[in-house]
Short mmCIF file of C-alpha atoms in Angstrom, two decimals:
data_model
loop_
_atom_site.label_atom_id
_atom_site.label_comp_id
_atom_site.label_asym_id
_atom_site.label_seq_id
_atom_site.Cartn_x
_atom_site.Cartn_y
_atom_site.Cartn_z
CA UNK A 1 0.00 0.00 0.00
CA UNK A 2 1.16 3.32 -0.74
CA UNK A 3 0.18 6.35 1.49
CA UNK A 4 -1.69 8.85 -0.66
CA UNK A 5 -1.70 6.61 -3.80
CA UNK A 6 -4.49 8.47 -5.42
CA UNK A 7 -3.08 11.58 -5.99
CA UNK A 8 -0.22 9.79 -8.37
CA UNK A 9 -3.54 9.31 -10.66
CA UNK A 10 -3.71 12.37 -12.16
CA UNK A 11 0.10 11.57 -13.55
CA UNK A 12 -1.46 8.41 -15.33
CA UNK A 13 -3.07 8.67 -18.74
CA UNK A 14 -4.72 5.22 -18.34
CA UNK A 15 -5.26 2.82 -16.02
CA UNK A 16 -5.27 -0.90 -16.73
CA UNK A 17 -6.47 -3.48 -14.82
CA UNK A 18 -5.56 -7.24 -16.19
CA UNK A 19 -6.47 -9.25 -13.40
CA UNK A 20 -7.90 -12.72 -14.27
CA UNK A 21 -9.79 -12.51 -11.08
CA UNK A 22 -10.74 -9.61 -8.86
CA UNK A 23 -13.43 -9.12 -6.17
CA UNK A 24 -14.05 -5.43 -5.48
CA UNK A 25 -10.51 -3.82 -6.53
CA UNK A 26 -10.85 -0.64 -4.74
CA UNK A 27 -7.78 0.45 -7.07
CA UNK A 28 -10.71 1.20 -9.31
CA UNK A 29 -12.32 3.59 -7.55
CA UNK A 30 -9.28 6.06 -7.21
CA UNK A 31 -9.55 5.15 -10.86
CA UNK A 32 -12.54 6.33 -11.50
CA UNK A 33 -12.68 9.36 -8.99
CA UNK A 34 -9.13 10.46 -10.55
CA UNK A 35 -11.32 10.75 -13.66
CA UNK A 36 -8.79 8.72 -16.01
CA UNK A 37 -9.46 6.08 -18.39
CA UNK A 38 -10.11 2.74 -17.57
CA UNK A 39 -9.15 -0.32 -19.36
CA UNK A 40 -10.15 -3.75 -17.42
CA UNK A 41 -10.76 -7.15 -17.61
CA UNK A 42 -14.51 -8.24 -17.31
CA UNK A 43 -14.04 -10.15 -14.00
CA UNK A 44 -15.74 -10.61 -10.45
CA UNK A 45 -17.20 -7.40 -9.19
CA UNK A 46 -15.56 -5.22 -11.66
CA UNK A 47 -19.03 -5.47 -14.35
CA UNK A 48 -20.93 -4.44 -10.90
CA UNK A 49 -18.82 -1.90 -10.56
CA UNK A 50 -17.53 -0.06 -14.43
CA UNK A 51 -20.23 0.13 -17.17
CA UNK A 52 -19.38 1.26 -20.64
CA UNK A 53 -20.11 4.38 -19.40
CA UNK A 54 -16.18 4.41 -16.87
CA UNK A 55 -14.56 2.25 -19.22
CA UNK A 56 -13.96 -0.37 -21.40
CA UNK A 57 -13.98 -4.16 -20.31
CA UNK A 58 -12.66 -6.82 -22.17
CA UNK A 59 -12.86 -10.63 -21.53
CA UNK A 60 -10.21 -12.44 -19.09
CA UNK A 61 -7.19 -14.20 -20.98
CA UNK A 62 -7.53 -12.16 -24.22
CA UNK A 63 -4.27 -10.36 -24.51
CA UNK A 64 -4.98 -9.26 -27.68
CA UNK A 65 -8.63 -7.53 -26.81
CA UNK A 66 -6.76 -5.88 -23.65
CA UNK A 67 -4.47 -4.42 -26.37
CA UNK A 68 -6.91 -3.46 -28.82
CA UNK A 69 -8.85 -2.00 -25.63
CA UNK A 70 -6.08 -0.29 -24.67
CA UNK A 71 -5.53 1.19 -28.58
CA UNK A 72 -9.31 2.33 -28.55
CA UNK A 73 -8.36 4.13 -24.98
CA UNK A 74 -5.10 5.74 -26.72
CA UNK A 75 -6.47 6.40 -29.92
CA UNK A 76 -10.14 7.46 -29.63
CA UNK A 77 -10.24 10.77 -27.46
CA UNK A 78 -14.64 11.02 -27.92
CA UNK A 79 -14.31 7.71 -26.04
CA UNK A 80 -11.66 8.95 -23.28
CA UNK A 81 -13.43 12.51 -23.30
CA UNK A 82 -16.73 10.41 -22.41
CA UNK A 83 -15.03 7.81 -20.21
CA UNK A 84 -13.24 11.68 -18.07
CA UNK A 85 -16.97 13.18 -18.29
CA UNK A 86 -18.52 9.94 -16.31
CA UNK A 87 -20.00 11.48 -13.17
CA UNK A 88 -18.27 9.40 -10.43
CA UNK A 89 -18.53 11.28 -7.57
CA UNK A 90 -18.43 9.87 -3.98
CA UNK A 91 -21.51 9.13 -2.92
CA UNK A 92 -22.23 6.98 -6.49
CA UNK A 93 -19.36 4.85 -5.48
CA UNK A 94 -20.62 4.63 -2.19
CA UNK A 95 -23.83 3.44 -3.43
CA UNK A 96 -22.41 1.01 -6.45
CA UNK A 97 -19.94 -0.58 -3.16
CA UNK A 98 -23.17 -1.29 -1.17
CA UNK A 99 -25.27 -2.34 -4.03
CA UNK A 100 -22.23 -5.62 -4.76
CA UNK A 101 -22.11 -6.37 -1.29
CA UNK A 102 -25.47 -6.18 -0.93
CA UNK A 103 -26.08 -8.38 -3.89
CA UNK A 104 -23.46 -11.28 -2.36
CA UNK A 105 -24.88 -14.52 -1.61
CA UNK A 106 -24.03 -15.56 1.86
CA UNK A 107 -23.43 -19.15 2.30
CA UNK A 108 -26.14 -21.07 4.53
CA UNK A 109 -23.88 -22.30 8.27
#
């Protein structure tokens, strides 16, 4: 963990996440509240959480749709200017955290 790691965000002009399996990464969050780009695999929470509205999601174990995600992120700036214009304010994330959690499926004891 690194103290204050979302204010090295606004450096980054896109963030990818390639994960082949994720629960809630809250690494997408800062994401999305840093207001950058967002390239990710289409695993665990992460469909919950990013809609084509945040960003683009790709299927797991496709190395070549990651890259051709990552192109359309780099090459396409009415995409990116749409992805940056996403309103992703606190309170939405707030909601979209409670709204997974909420929709988990606790195992009977």
């Amino acid at each position: 963990s690194v103290p204050e790691a979302a204010r090295y965000f606004a450096a980054f002009a896109l963030f990818v996440l390639s994960s082949h399996t994720e629960g809630l990464p809250l690494v997408l969050l800062a994401a999305m509240a840093a207001g950058i780009p967002i390239v990710s695999a289409n695993v665990g929470g992460i469909p919950d959480m990013l809609t084509s509205r945040e960003a683009l999601l790709v299927p797991p174990n496709e190395p070549r749709a990651l890259a051709a995600a990552i192109r359309v992120a780099i090459d396409d700036r009415a995409t990116v200017r749409r992805w940056r214009a996403a309103d992703c304010s606190s309170d939405d994330m707030i909601a979209a955290t409670v709204r997974i959690y909420g929709s988990a499926q606790v195992p009977n004891s």
